[in-house]
């Protein structure tokens, strides 16, 4: 199967950003977007079907372009909620995150198709039925672009690649505010989620709807507060510094958070408080520290433990990982 061409990055002097709600969709536009690689590619070469642009702005959406730790590209996220779950995916060990991932109306490429075979998943070279076939079988209206009869392209907010033991697998995470799933307006949302769940089942992916009730506010605050920078995440590659830092940190029973990271930093040659904090952030996101993100985290207070067990529970509940 031929891989999509690399997406065009510019038209004239302006960046080309994919579909816009202010442009009347045509069959020619859809064909061009697919040919140019929007909604296709893997790892650093993935190009989302929808990209953040000023024309999509909303007073409540809080769109953002975010670079999660260990992910080799910036993500185009259409809400703050998507941003927090992109960070959670990284914390839980996702190897790849693809946002605004499309399911097209007609026949579709398998989401695990990987020309470079870095994340091999069986049968990922097969062609899949499109959204129209799925919707027909489920008895749901697939929908059209406003003012046209062109079938809509459905997108899933986050599609992840994870490793379960020695096996790679896909995870589909639709991200929705809980309030949008209730009442009359929620009926159409639930129908869309049924179609996304059906697509996930077709590709043997784990499916989990993520809402603003999935995590506590404190957990989310800590995910954002301790997110390592791209440079810090890369600075520990190829060394055993993080493992040695974590071994010392996890033995600091009864210590305050500040005492533990300073002691651990000194043990691995990072005596400066700032360098020790960098090591702490990266080790935390690598799942090496047993500190709980669900409890108060203050450098002057004793550490609340149990983070590793909580992370394992979340991996099983939200990623379907059974290790």
Short mmCIF file of C-alpha atoms in Angstrom, two decimals, residues 2-323:
data_model
loop_
_atom_site.label_atom_id
_atom_site.label_comp_id
_atom_site.label_asym_id
_atom_site.label_seq_id
_atom_site.Cartn_x
_atom_site.Cartn_y
_atom_site.Cartn_z
CA UNK A 2 1.39 3.38 -0.98
CA UNK A 3 1.93 5.79 1.89
CA UNK A 4 0.40 9.29 1.65
CA UNK A 5 2.68 12.00 0.41
CA UNK A 6 4.24 14.42 2.86
CA UNK A 7 1.79 17.25 3.69
CA UNK A 8 2.28 20.56 1.95
CA UNK A 9 3.53 23.15 4.40
CA UNK A 10 2.81 26.35 2.51
CA UNK A 11 0.60 27.88 -0.16
CA UNK A 12 2.32 31.00 -1.38
CA UNK A 13 3.70 32.69 1.71
CA UNK A 14 1.10 31.39 4.20
CA UNK A 15 1.07 28.02 5.96
CA UNK A 16 -1.61 25.61 4.78
CA UNK A 17 -3.46 24.34 7.83
CA UNK A 18 -6.01 21.85 6.55
CA UNK A 19 -9.82 22.09 6.63
CA UNK A 20 -11.38 25.32 7.84
CA UNK A 21 -15.02 25.77 8.90
CA UNK A 22 -15.09 29.04 6.93
CA UNK A 23 -14.30 27.32 3.62
CA UNK A 24 -17.11 25.52 1.79
CA UNK A 25 -15.99 21.92 1.54
CA UNK A 26 -15.79 20.36 -1.92
CA UNK A 27 -14.89 16.89 -3.13
CA UNK A 28 -11.79 18.37 -4.73
CA UNK A 29 -10.68 19.89 -1.43
CA UNK A 30 -11.16 16.59 0.38
CA UNK A 31 -9.20 14.71 -2.27
CA UNK A 32 -6.39 17.26 -2.13
CA UNK A 33 -6.17 17.14 1.65
CA UNK A 34 -5.86 13.35 1.62
CA UNK A 35 -3.31 13.39 -1.20
CA UNK A 36 -1.22 15.94 0.69
CA UNK A 37 -1.10 13.79 3.81
CA UNK A 38 -3.47 15.52 6.22
CA UNK A 39 -4.64 13.02 8.81
CA UNK A 40 -1.82 10.64 7.88
CA UNK A 41 1.76 9.78 8.82
CA UNK A 42 3.35 8.28 11.91
CA UNK A 43 5.39 9.63 14.83
CA UNK A 44 7.07 12.95 13.96
CA UNK A 45 5.63 12.82 10.42
CA UNK A 46 1.97 12.72 11.46
CA UNK A 47 -0.09 15.69 10.27
CA UNK A 48 -3.49 16.11 11.99
CA UNK A 49 -6.65 16.44 9.94
CA UNK A 50 -7.49 19.65 11.82
CA UNK A 51 -4.81 22.10 12.92
CA UNK A 52 -5.07 24.96 15.39
CA UNK A 53 -5.80 28.23 13.62
CA UNK A 54 -7.25 31.58 14.57
CA UNK A 55 -10.39 30.88 12.52
CA UNK A 56 -11.26 28.05 14.89
CA UNK A 57 -10.96 30.15 18.04
CA UNK A 58 -13.67 30.00 20.69
CA UNK A 59 -14.06 31.77 24.05
CA UNK A 60 -14.36 28.40 25.79
CA UNK A 61 -12.18 26.02 23.78
CA UNK A 62 -8.68 27.12 24.91
CA UNK A 63 -6.97 25.65 21.85
CA UNK A 64 -3.28 25.03 22.14
CA UNK A 65 -0.23 23.72 20.34
CA UNK A 66 1.52 21.51 22.90
CA UNK A 67 4.75 19.52 22.88
CA UNK A 68 4.33 16.70 25.44
CA UNK A 69 7.48 15.13 26.91
CA UNK A 70 9.04 12.34 24.80
CA UNK A 71 6.71 13.02 21.83
CA UNK A 72 8.73 14.21 18.79
CA UNK A 73 6.26 16.81 17.52
CA UNK A 74 3.86 19.54 18.61
CA UNK A 75 0.22 18.52 18.94
CA UNK A 76 -2.68 20.60 17.63
CA UNK A 77 -5.28 20.37 20.39
CA UNK A 78 -8.72 21.93 20.16
CA UNK A 79 -9.41 22.24 23.88
CA UNK A 80 -7.68 22.49 27.21
CA UNK A 81 -9.22 19.12 28.07
CA UNK A 82 -7.43 17.51 25.11
CA UNK A 83 -4.21 19.08 26.39
CA UNK A 84 -4.49 17.54 29.84
CA UNK A 85 -5.14 14.10 28.36
CA UNK A 86 -2.20 14.42 25.98
CA UNK A 87 -0.04 14.94 29.08
CA UNK A 88 -1.73 12.01 30.82
CA UNK A 89 -1.05 9.79 27.81
CA UNK A 90 2.63 10.68 28.03
CA UNK A 91 2.69 10.07 31.79
CA UNK A 92 1.07 6.65 31.25
CA UNK A 93 3.72 5.68 28.71
CA UNK A 94 2.13 6.29 25.27
CA UNK A 95 4.72 5.90 22.53
CA UNK A 96 2.80 7.94 19.97
CA UNK A 97 -0.07 10.44 20.07
CA UNK A 98 -2.07 11.35 16.97
CA UNK A 99 -4.62 14.11 17.47
CA UNK A 100 -7.66 14.92 15.27
CA UNK A 101 -7.34 11.50 13.63
CA UNK A 102 -9.80 11.04 10.74
CA UNK A 103 -12.19 8.33 9.71
CA UNK A 104 -13.06 9.04 6.09
CA UNK A 105 -16.39 8.44 4.37
CA UNK A 106 -15.09 5.89 1.89
CA UNK A 107 -12.51 3.12 2.29
CA UNK A 108 -9.81 3.99 4.78
CA UNK A 109 -6.21 3.13 5.57
CA UNK A 110 -5.64 1.18 8.80
CA UNK A 111 -4.56 3.56 11.60
CA UNK A 112 -1.70 1.21 12.50
CA UNK A 113 -0.27 1.21 8.96
CA UNK A 114 3.41 1.98 9.41
CA UNK A 115 5.67 2.05 6.33
CA UNK A 116 8.75 2.11 8.57
CA UNK A 117 7.42 -0.76 10.71
CA UNK A 118 8.44 0.83 14.01
CA UNK A 119 5.25 -0.19 15.82
CA UNK A 120 4.23 -3.45 14.12
CA UNK A 121 0.59 -4.46 14.60
CA UNK A 122 -0.78 -7.53 12.75
CA UNK A 123 -3.07 -6.97 9.73
CA UNK A 124 -2.39 -3.23 9.65
CA UNK A 125 -1.93 -3.31 5.86
CA UNK A 126 -5.62 -4.04 5.20
CA UNK A 127 -8.07 -1.46 3.88
CA UNK A 128 -10.95 -0.59 6.22
CA UNK A 129 -14.59 0.25 5.49
CA UNK A 130 -15.33 3.94 5.57
CA UNK A 131 -17.59 5.98 7.82
CA UNK A 132 -20.60 5.62 5.50
CA UNK A 133 -20.52 1.82 5.78
CA UNK A 134 -20.03 1.95 9.54
CA UNK A 135 -22.87 4.45 10.01
CA UNK A 136 -25.19 2.41 7.79
CA UNK A 137 -24.56 -0.74 9.79
CA UNK A 138 -25.09 1.11 13.07
CA UNK A 139 -28.24 2.88 11.84
CA UNK A 140 -26.73 6.35 12.43
CA UNK A 141 -26.66 9.35 10.10
CA UNK A 142 -23.03 9.91 9.12
CA UNK A 143 -23.64 13.64 8.61
CA UNK A 144 -22.52 16.06 5.89
CA UNK A 145 -20.52 19.27 5.74
CA UNK A 146 -22.80 22.32 6.25
CA UNK A 147 -24.40 23.56 3.04
CA UNK A 148 -23.30 20.50 1.04
CA UNK A 149 -24.13 16.86 0.46
CA UNK A 150 -20.51 15.82 1.06
CA UNK A 151 -20.20 13.18 3.81
CA UNK A 152 -18.45 14.42 6.92
CA UNK A 153 -14.98 13.26 7.97
CA UNK A 154 -15.21 12.05 11.57
CA UNK A 155 -12.20 12.74 13.79
CA UNK A 156 -11.11 11.12 17.05
CA UNK A 157 -9.48 13.54 19.45
CA UNK A 158 -6.54 11.33 20.47
CA UNK A 159 -5.32 8.03 19.03
CA UNK A 160 -2.45 6.49 20.98
CA UNK A 161 0.08 3.75 20.37
CA UNK A 162 1.06 1.87 23.52
CA UNK A 163 3.00 -1.27 24.33
CA UNK A 164 1.40 -4.03 26.40
CA UNK A 165 4.16 -6.40 27.36
CA UNK A 166 5.79 -7.16 24.02
CA UNK A 167 2.77 -6.22 21.90
CA UNK A 168 1.92 -2.85 20.36
CA UNK A 169 -1.72 -1.77 20.42
CA UNK A 170 -3.89 1.22 19.59
CA UNK A 171 -6.03 3.23 22.00
CA UNK A 172 -8.88 5.55 20.97
CA UNK A 173 -9.58 8.45 23.34
CA UNK A 174 -12.53 10.68 22.41
CA UNK A 175 -12.33 13.72 24.72
CA UNK A 176 -15.62 15.35 25.69
CA UNK A 177 -16.89 17.56 28.54
CA UNK A 178 -19.23 15.42 30.61
CA UNK A 179 -22.02 17.97 30.32
CA UNK A 180 -22.12 17.59 26.52
CA UNK A 181 -23.17 13.96 26.86
CA UNK A 182 -26.44 14.76 28.65
CA UNK A 183 -29.79 16.04 27.40
CA UNK A 184 -31.04 16.44 23.84
CA UNK A 185 -27.76 17.82 22.51
CA UNK A 186 -26.00 14.82 23.95
CA UNK A 187 -27.91 12.40 21.73
CA UNK A 188 -25.91 13.31 18.64
CA UNK A 189 -22.67 13.27 20.63
CA UNK A 190 -23.43 9.76 21.84
CA UNK A 191 -24.17 8.64 18.28
CA UNK A 192 -20.77 9.97 17.21
CA UNK A 193 -19.14 8.13 20.07
CA UNK A 194 -20.84 4.92 18.95
CA UNK A 195 -19.30 5.36 15.51
CA UNK A 196 -15.87 6.02 17.02
CA UNK A 197 -16.24 2.96 19.24
CA UNK A 198 -17.19 0.88 16.21
CA UNK A 199 -14.09 2.07 14.35
CA UNK A 200 -11.94 1.23 17.37
CA UNK A 201 -13.46 -2.26 17.45
CA UNK A 202 -12.76 -2.72 13.72
CA UNK A 203 -9.03 -2.17 14.35
CA UNK A 204 -8.98 -4.03 17.69
CA UNK A 205 -8.14 -0.85 19.58
CA UNK A 206 -8.98 -0.12 23.21
CA UNK A 207 -11.70 2.54 23.49
CA UNK A 208 -12.23 4.92 26.39
CA UNK A 209 -14.23 8.16 26.52
CA UNK A 210 -12.29 10.79 28.48
CA UNK A 211 -14.19 13.58 30.25
CA UNK A 212 -13.54 16.33 32.77
CA UNK A 213 -14.57 13.80 35.42
CA UNK A 214 -11.90 11.23 34.54
CA UNK A 215 -9.19 12.83 36.69
CA UNK A 216 -9.25 14.94 39.82
CA UNK A 217 -8.42 18.62 39.48
CA UNK A 218 -5.39 18.11 41.73
CA UNK A 219 -4.04 15.32 39.51
CA UNK A 220 -4.39 17.54 36.43
CA UNK A 221 -2.72 20.47 38.21
CA UNK A 222 0.27 18.27 39.03
CA UNK A 223 0.50 16.93 35.47
CA UNK A 224 0.85 20.49 34.23
CA UNK A 225 3.09 21.74 37.05
CA UNK A 226 5.68 18.96 36.74
CA UNK A 227 5.74 18.63 32.95
CA UNK A 228 9.42 18.56 31.91
CA UNK A 229 10.60 20.70 29.03
CA UNK A 230 11.67 19.13 25.76
CA UNK A 231 15.31 19.96 26.50
CA UNK A 232 15.18 18.51 30.01
CA UNK A 233 13.52 15.32 28.76
CA UNK A 234 16.26 14.83 26.16
CA UNK A 235 19.13 15.68 28.52
CA UNK A 236 18.81 12.38 30.41
CA UNK A 237 18.65 10.12 27.32
CA UNK A 238 21.29 7.42 27.18
CA UNK A 239 22.23 7.67 30.87
CA UNK A 240 21.29 5.83 34.05
CA UNK A 241 20.86 9.10 35.94
CA UNK A 242 17.08 8.86 36.21
CA UNK A 243 17.16 5.29 37.52
CA UNK A 244 19.70 6.20 40.19
CA UNK A 245 17.75 9.37 41.05
CA UNK A 246 14.53 7.33 41.42
CA UNK A 247 16.18 4.64 43.55
CA UNK A 248 17.37 7.27 46.03
CA UNK A 249 14.11 9.24 45.93
CA UNK A 250 11.89 6.22 46.58
CA UNK A 251 13.91 5.39 49.70
CA UNK A 252 13.28 8.82 51.24
CA UNK A 253 10.45 7.67 53.50
CA UNK A 254 9.31 10.42 55.84
CA UNK A 255 11.13 13.18 53.93
CA UNK A 256 9.55 16.28 52.49
CA UNK A 257 9.34 16.56 48.72
CA UNK A 258 12.06 19.21 48.67
CA UNK A 259 14.40 17.16 50.87
CA UNK A 260 13.89 14.08 48.72
CA UNK A 261 14.64 15.71 45.39
CA UNK A 262 17.68 17.56 46.76
CA UNK A 263 19.07 14.39 48.35
CA UNK A 264 18.42 12.40 45.18
CA UNK A 265 19.92 15.12 43.03
CA UNK A 266 23.10 15.19 45.10
CA UNK A 267 23.37 11.39 44.84
CA UNK A 268 23.50 11.56 41.02
CA UNK A 269 25.70 14.63 40.70
CA UNK A 270 22.94 17.26 40.44
CA UNK A 271 23.54 19.24 43.65
CA UNK A 272 21.86 22.40 42.35
CA UNK A 273 18.20 22.58 43.32
CA UNK A 274 17.18 23.50 39.76
CA UNK A 275 18.98 20.51 38.22
CA UNK A 276 17.51 18.17 40.84
CA UNK A 277 14.03 19.50 40.06
CA UNK A 278 14.60 18.80 36.36
CA UNK A 279 15.57 15.22 37.14
CA UNK A 280 12.48 14.90 39.36
CA UNK A 281 10.15 16.12 36.59
CA UNK A 282 11.55 13.74 33.97
CA UNK A 283 11.66 10.74 36.33
CA UNK A 284 8.07 11.43 37.38
CA UNK A 285 6.84 11.42 33.77
CA UNK A 286 8.83 8.25 33.10
CA UNK A 287 6.84 6.53 35.85
CA UNK A 288 9.89 5.91 38.02
CA UNK A 289 8.83 7.79 41.16
CA UNK A 290 6.34 6.49 43.69
CA UNK A 291 5.01 9.94 44.59
CA UNK A 292 1.22 10.34 44.36
CA UNK A 293 -0.16 12.97 41.97
CA UNK A 294 -3.54 12.69 43.66
CA UNK A 295 -2.29 14.15 46.96
CA UNK A 296 -0.89 17.52 47.95
CA UNK A 297 2.62 18.00 46.52
CA UNK A 298 4.54 20.71 48.36
CA UNK A 299 8.31 20.79 48.80
CA UNK A 300 7.84 21.63 52.50
CA UNK A 301 5.43 18.74 53.24
CA UNK A 302 6.05 14.98 53.62
CA UNK A 303 5.65 12.93 50.44
CA UNK A 304 2.46 10.97 49.83
CA UNK A 305 3.44 7.64 48.31
CA UNK A 306 1.60 5.14 46.09
CA UNK A 307 2.07 6.81 42.70
CA UNK A 308 3.44 3.75 40.91
CA UNK A 309 0.45 1.59 41.89
CA UNK A 310 -1.94 4.37 40.82
CA UNK A 311 -0.18 4.68 37.48
CA UNK A 312 -0.51 0.94 36.87
CA UNK A 313 -4.23 1.08 37.68
CA UNK A 314 -4.72 3.99 35.27
CA UNK A 315 -2.80 2.19 32.53
CA UNK A 316 -5.12 -0.77 32.85
CA UNK A 317 -8.33 1.25 33.13
CA UNK A 318 -7.61 3.87 30.45
CA UNK A 319 -5.22 2.11 28.06
CA UNK A 320 -6.32 -1.50 28.46
CA UNK A 321 -2.75 -2.50 29.31
CA UNK A 322 -2.61 -5.73 31.28
CA UNK A 323 1.06 -5.88 32.24
#
